[in-house]
Short mmCIF file of C-alpha atoms in Angstrom, two decimals:
data_model
loop_
_atom_site.label_atom_id
_atom_site.label_comp_id
_atom_site.label_asym_id
_atom_site.label_seq_id
_atom_site.Cartn_x
_atom_site.Cartn_y
_atom_site.Cartn_z
CA ASP A 1 -213.12 20.20 129.02
CA ALA A 2 -216.70 19.77 128.74
CA GLY A 3 -216.28 15.94 127.96
CA ILE A 4 -213.86 16.15 125.11
CA THR A 5 -210.78 14.05 124.57
CA GLN A 6 -208.19 13.99 121.92
CA SER A 7 -205.94 11.20 121.20
CA PRO A 8 -202.96 10.96 120.82
CA ARG A 9 -201.84 14.21 122.49
CA HIS A 10 -198.69 14.32 121.05
CA LYS A 11 -197.14 12.64 117.88
CA VAL A 12 -194.12 12.44 115.94
CA THR A 13 -194.35 11.02 112.42
CA GLU A 14 -192.44 10.93 109.18
CA THR A 15 -193.30 12.42 105.90
CA GLY A 16 -195.36 10.04 103.71
CA THR A 17 -197.02 8.14 106.58
CA PRO A 18 -200.62 8.03 107.34
CA VAL A 19 -201.89 9.63 110.53
CA THR A 20 -205.34 9.42 112.40
CA LEU A 21 -206.39 11.67 115.24
CA ARG A 22 -209.45 10.96 117.23
CA CYS A 23 -211.85 13.13 119.03
CA HIS A 24 -214.29 11.64 121.44
CA GLN A 25 -217.22 13.31 123.26
CA THR A 26 -219.58 12.43 125.98
CA GLU A 27 -221.81 15.40 125.61
CA ASN A 28 -224.07 14.06 122.59
CA HIS A 29 -223.55 17.38 120.67
CA ARG A 30 -224.46 17.14 117.09
CA TYR A 31 -221.73 19.36 115.62
CA MET A 32 -218.10 18.34 115.70
CA TYR A 33 -215.11 20.38 114.28
CA TRP A 34 -211.36 19.98 113.46
CA TYR A 35 -208.97 23.10 113.51
CA ARG A 36 -205.41 23.48 113.29
CA GLN A 37 -203.70 26.34 115.02
CA ASP A 38 -200.44 27.71 113.60
CA PRO A 39 -198.54 30.85 114.53
CA GLY A 40 -199.73 33.82 112.40
CA HIS A 41 -202.66 32.25 111.18
CA GLY A 42 -204.72 31.68 114.00
CA LEU A 43 -207.41 29.01 114.16
CA ARG A 44 -208.46 27.43 110.82
CA LEU A 45 -211.23 25.09 110.19
CA ILE A 46 -210.32 21.68 108.49
CA HIS A 47 -213.56 19.88 108.33
CA TYR A 48 -216.71 19.62 110.49
CA SER A 49 -219.50 17.44 110.95
CA TYR A 50 -223.40 18.18 111.58
CA GLY A 51 -224.17 14.59 112.28
CA VAL A 52 -223.25 10.95 111.81
CA LYS A 53 -221.94 10.41 108.36
CA ASP A 54 -222.53 14.12 107.42
CA THR A 55 -219.41 15.95 106.96
CA ASP A 56 -218.28 19.10 105.03
CA LYS A 57 -215.06 20.87 104.23
CA GLY A 58 -213.62 23.91 105.98
CA GLU A 59 -211.08 26.41 104.81
CA VAL A 60 -207.98 24.26 104.74
CA SER A 61 -209.16 20.80 104.00
CA ASP A 62 -206.69 19.71 101.44
CA GLY A 63 -204.73 16.55 102.54
CA TYR A 64 -207.23 15.92 105.23
CA SER A 65 -210.09 13.36 105.41
CA VAL A 66 -212.71 12.89 108.40
CA SER A 67 -215.23 10.20 109.16
CA ARG A 68 -218.08 10.23 111.83
CA SER A 69 -219.60 6.83 112.12
CA LYS A 70 -220.86 7.46 115.74
CA THR A 71 -222.06 10.58 117.19
CA GLU A 72 -219.29 10.50 119.94
CA ASP A 73 -216.23 10.00 117.50
CA PHE A 74 -214.91 12.19 114.94
CA LEU A 75 -211.73 11.10 113.09
CA LEU A 76 -209.17 13.13 111.40
CA THR A 77 -207.01 11.38 108.91
CA LEU A 78 -203.85 12.62 106.99
CA GLU A 79 -203.54 9.92 104.35
CA SER A 80 -199.96 11.06 103.69
CA ALA A 81 -198.60 13.38 106.24
CA THR A 82 -196.34 16.42 105.09
CA SER A 83 -194.27 18.77 106.96
CA SER A 84 -196.88 21.56 106.16
CA GLN A 85 -199.29 19.61 108.30
CA THR A 86 -196.92 20.10 111.55
CA SER A 87 -199.47 22.06 113.75
CA VAL A 88 -201.63 21.79 116.79
CA TYR A 89 -204.98 20.25 116.12
CA PHE A 90 -207.98 20.97 118.09
CA CYS A 91 -211.25 19.21 118.05
CA ALA A 92 -214.49 21.22 119.25
CA ILE A 93 -218.10 20.40 119.76
CA SER A 94 -221.37 22.44 119.83
CA GLU A 95 -225.21 21.80 120.08
CA SER A 96 -225.81 23.97 117.18
CA ASP A 97 -223.92 25.67 114.26
CA ARG A 98 -224.07 29.04 115.84
CA SER A 99 -223.82 28.28 119.59
CA SER A 100 -220.63 28.15 121.68
CA GLN A 101 -217.95 25.83 120.91
CA TYR A 102 -216.16 23.62 123.57
CA PHE A 103 -212.66 22.55 122.71
CA GLY A 104 -210.55 19.55 123.32
CA PRO A 105 -207.06 19.89 124.85
CA GLY A 106 -205.54 19.62 121.51
CA THR A 107 -202.88 17.23 119.74
CA ARG A 108 -199.51 18.34 118.66
CA LEU A 109 -198.40 16.62 115.61
CA THR A 110 -194.96 16.94 114.16
CA VAL A 111 -194.11 15.57 110.73
CA LEU A 112 -190.46 15.28 110.10
CA SER B 1 -209.40 33.27 105.54
CA GLN B 2 -209.89 34.82 109.01
CA GLN B 3 -212.59 37.65 108.96
CA GLY B 4 -212.51 38.48 112.75
CA GLU B 5 -209.70 40.89 113.43
CA GLU B 6 -208.51 41.60 116.92
CA ASP B 7 -206.85 44.58 118.02
CA PRO B 8 -204.20 44.98 119.32
CA GLN B 9 -202.34 41.80 118.60
CA ALA B 10 -200.80 41.98 122.04
CA LEU B 11 -201.10 43.93 125.14
CA SER B 12 -199.12 44.15 128.32
CA ILE B 13 -200.55 45.82 131.27
CA GLN B 14 -200.00 45.84 135.12
CA GLU B 15 -202.01 43.73 137.55
CA GLY B 16 -205.14 45.59 138.75
CA GLU B 17 -205.44 47.56 135.35
CA ASN B 18 -208.20 47.17 132.93
CA ALA B 19 -207.59 45.46 129.54
CA THR B 20 -209.43 46.26 126.48
CA MET B 21 -209.52 44.22 123.42
CA ASN B 22 -211.35 45.08 120.07
CA CYS B 23 -212.68 42.86 117.42
CA SER B 24 -214.01 43.97 113.88
CA TYR B 25 -215.65 41.77 111.37
CA LYS B 26 -216.95 42.19 107.74
CA THR B 27 -220.50 40.80 107.14
CA SER B 28 -223.58 40.52 109.10
CA ILE B 29 -223.76 38.21 112.07
CA ASN B 30 -226.34 36.66 114.46
CA ASN B 31 -223.92 36.40 117.29
CA LEU B 32 -220.27 37.26 118.24
CA GLN B 33 -218.23 35.01 120.75
CA TRP B 34 -215.16 35.53 122.85
CA TYR B 35 -212.72 32.72 123.86
CA ARG B 36 -209.76 32.59 126.10
CA GLN B 37 -206.77 30.20 125.43
CA ASN B 38 -204.10 29.64 128.04
CA SER B 39 -200.86 28.55 126.73
CA GLY B 40 -200.76 25.03 125.57
CA ARG B 41 -204.60 24.51 126.21
CA GLY B 42 -207.73 24.45 124.23
CA LEU B 43 -209.97 27.51 123.84
CA VAL B 44 -212.52 28.19 126.44
CA HIS B 45 -215.65 29.89 125.61
CA LEU B 46 -216.22 33.27 127.59
CA ILE B 47 -219.24 35.09 126.28
CA LEU B 48 -221.73 35.22 123.49
CA ILE B 49 -223.38 38.20 122.47
CA ARG B 50 -226.31 38.47 120.12
CA SER B 51 -226.67 40.94 117.31
CA ASN B 52 -229.66 42.51 119.06
CA GLU B 53 -227.63 43.08 122.12
CA ARG B 54 -225.37 45.91 122.88
CA GLU B 55 -223.74 45.07 126.05
CA LYS B 56 -223.27 41.87 128.20
CA HIS B 57 -221.45 41.43 131.43
CA SER B 58 -220.10 38.18 133.18
CA GLY B 59 -218.11 38.68 136.20
CA ARG B 60 -215.15 40.96 135.36
CA LEU B 61 -216.02 40.72 131.69
CA ARG B 62 -217.88 43.29 129.73
CA VAL B 63 -218.54 42.88 126.10
CA THR B 64 -219.98 45.45 123.90
CA LEU B 65 -221.28 45.02 120.21
CA ASP B 66 -221.80 47.87 117.62
CA THR B 67 -223.36 46.16 114.68
CA SER B 68 -223.20 49.46 112.76
CA LYS B 69 -219.44 49.61 113.09
CA LYS B 70 -219.16 45.84 112.87
CA SER B 71 -217.06 45.73 115.95
CA SER B 72 -217.01 44.33 119.45
CA SER B 73 -214.69 45.03 122.48
CA LEU B 74 -213.96 42.98 125.35
CA LEU B 75 -213.15 44.71 128.66
CA ILE B 76 -211.44 42.81 131.52
CA THR B 77 -211.57 44.80 134.76
CA ALA B 78 -209.20 44.60 137.66
CA SER B 79 -206.99 42.16 135.97
CA ARG B 80 -205.08 39.52 137.50
CA ALA B 81 -202.02 37.31 136.69
CA ALA B 82 -204.32 34.52 135.97
CA ASP B 83 -205.83 36.57 132.91
CA THR B 84 -202.65 36.33 130.84
CA ALA B 85 -203.88 34.39 127.88
CA SER B 86 -204.73 34.86 124.45
CA TYR B 87 -208.17 36.26 123.46
CA PHE B 88 -210.04 35.21 120.41
CA CYS B 89 -213.38 36.62 119.06
CA ALA B 90 -215.41 34.58 116.66
CA THR B 91 -218.45 35.22 114.47
CA ASP B 92 -221.07 33.22 112.76
CA GLU B 93 -220.59 35.22 109.44
CA ARG B 94 -220.66 31.83 107.50
CA ALA B 95 -223.31 29.02 107.95
CA GLN B 96 -222.48 26.30 110.22
CA LYS B 97 -219.00 27.55 110.99
CA LEU B 98 -217.62 30.05 113.37
CA VAL B 99 -214.79 32.51 112.01
CA PHE B 100 -212.04 33.03 114.47
CA GLY B 101 -209.70 36.16 114.52
CA GLN B 102 -206.02 35.57 115.22
CA GLY B 103 -206.32 36.81 118.71
CA THR B 104 -205.07 39.28 121.25
CA ARG B 105 -202.08 38.06 123.40
CA LEU B 106 -202.52 39.52 126.97
CA THR B 107 -199.77 39.75 129.55
CA ILE B 108 -200.63 40.78 133.17
CA ASN B 109 -197.47 41.96 134.94
CA PRO B 110 -197.38 41.49 138.72
#
C-alpha cells in the first residue's frame, strides 16, 4: 500500500471521548489527506496537508482537527466524538495536488 | 458535495464480458483519475487521463475522456472474478483536492 499505515485499524469509543487517528508514510510525499467513507456519501475530504504545519479544511471538517509536525505523520483528532462520526477513515498521500493518490488501509471507527 | 457522478451505481455481469462505467463532472479539469476499491480495503489508483488526452489504455483497462461532454468512461475487457470491486472516478475540479464520485459497484458472476 505504497508505504502508508494507519493506526489503529479498528476502534470503538464512547460519545464525548477524544480520539486520535494516525497516518504514517514512508514515501516522503508532500500532500496528505484524511477522508471519511460512508454509505450513500462516497468519499469525502475532511482535512488535508500540503506540507509540515500547513493544513487546510475539506468539505466535512466540522468536529475534526489535524496536525502535521513531521513530513511522515498526519494526525486526525476528534476532540469529542459523536455517533455521526462513526465511519471508515482513510488517509491518502500524493506527490502533488493533482497527481494520483495512494491510500492507506483505513480505520473503522465506531462511536457508541 | 461530490461532483463526479458515476453511472451506473451498480453493475452485474458474467465473467468474460466487458464492463463499462461512466463518470460525469461539472467544471473544467486538468485530469481525471479512476480508482478501484475492493471490499474492506483502501482505494487503489488505476489510471490518470489528462484533459488533452482522449483515450488511454492499461492492460485490460481502457479509459476515454470527452471534455466537451464533461464525461469519461472506464471499460474493463474480458472481466474476471477478481475485478469485483467498486470503481470511483476523481477529478481535480478544485485546487489541491480531488473530488470523488460515489462509485460504481461491479460484480462479476462466475
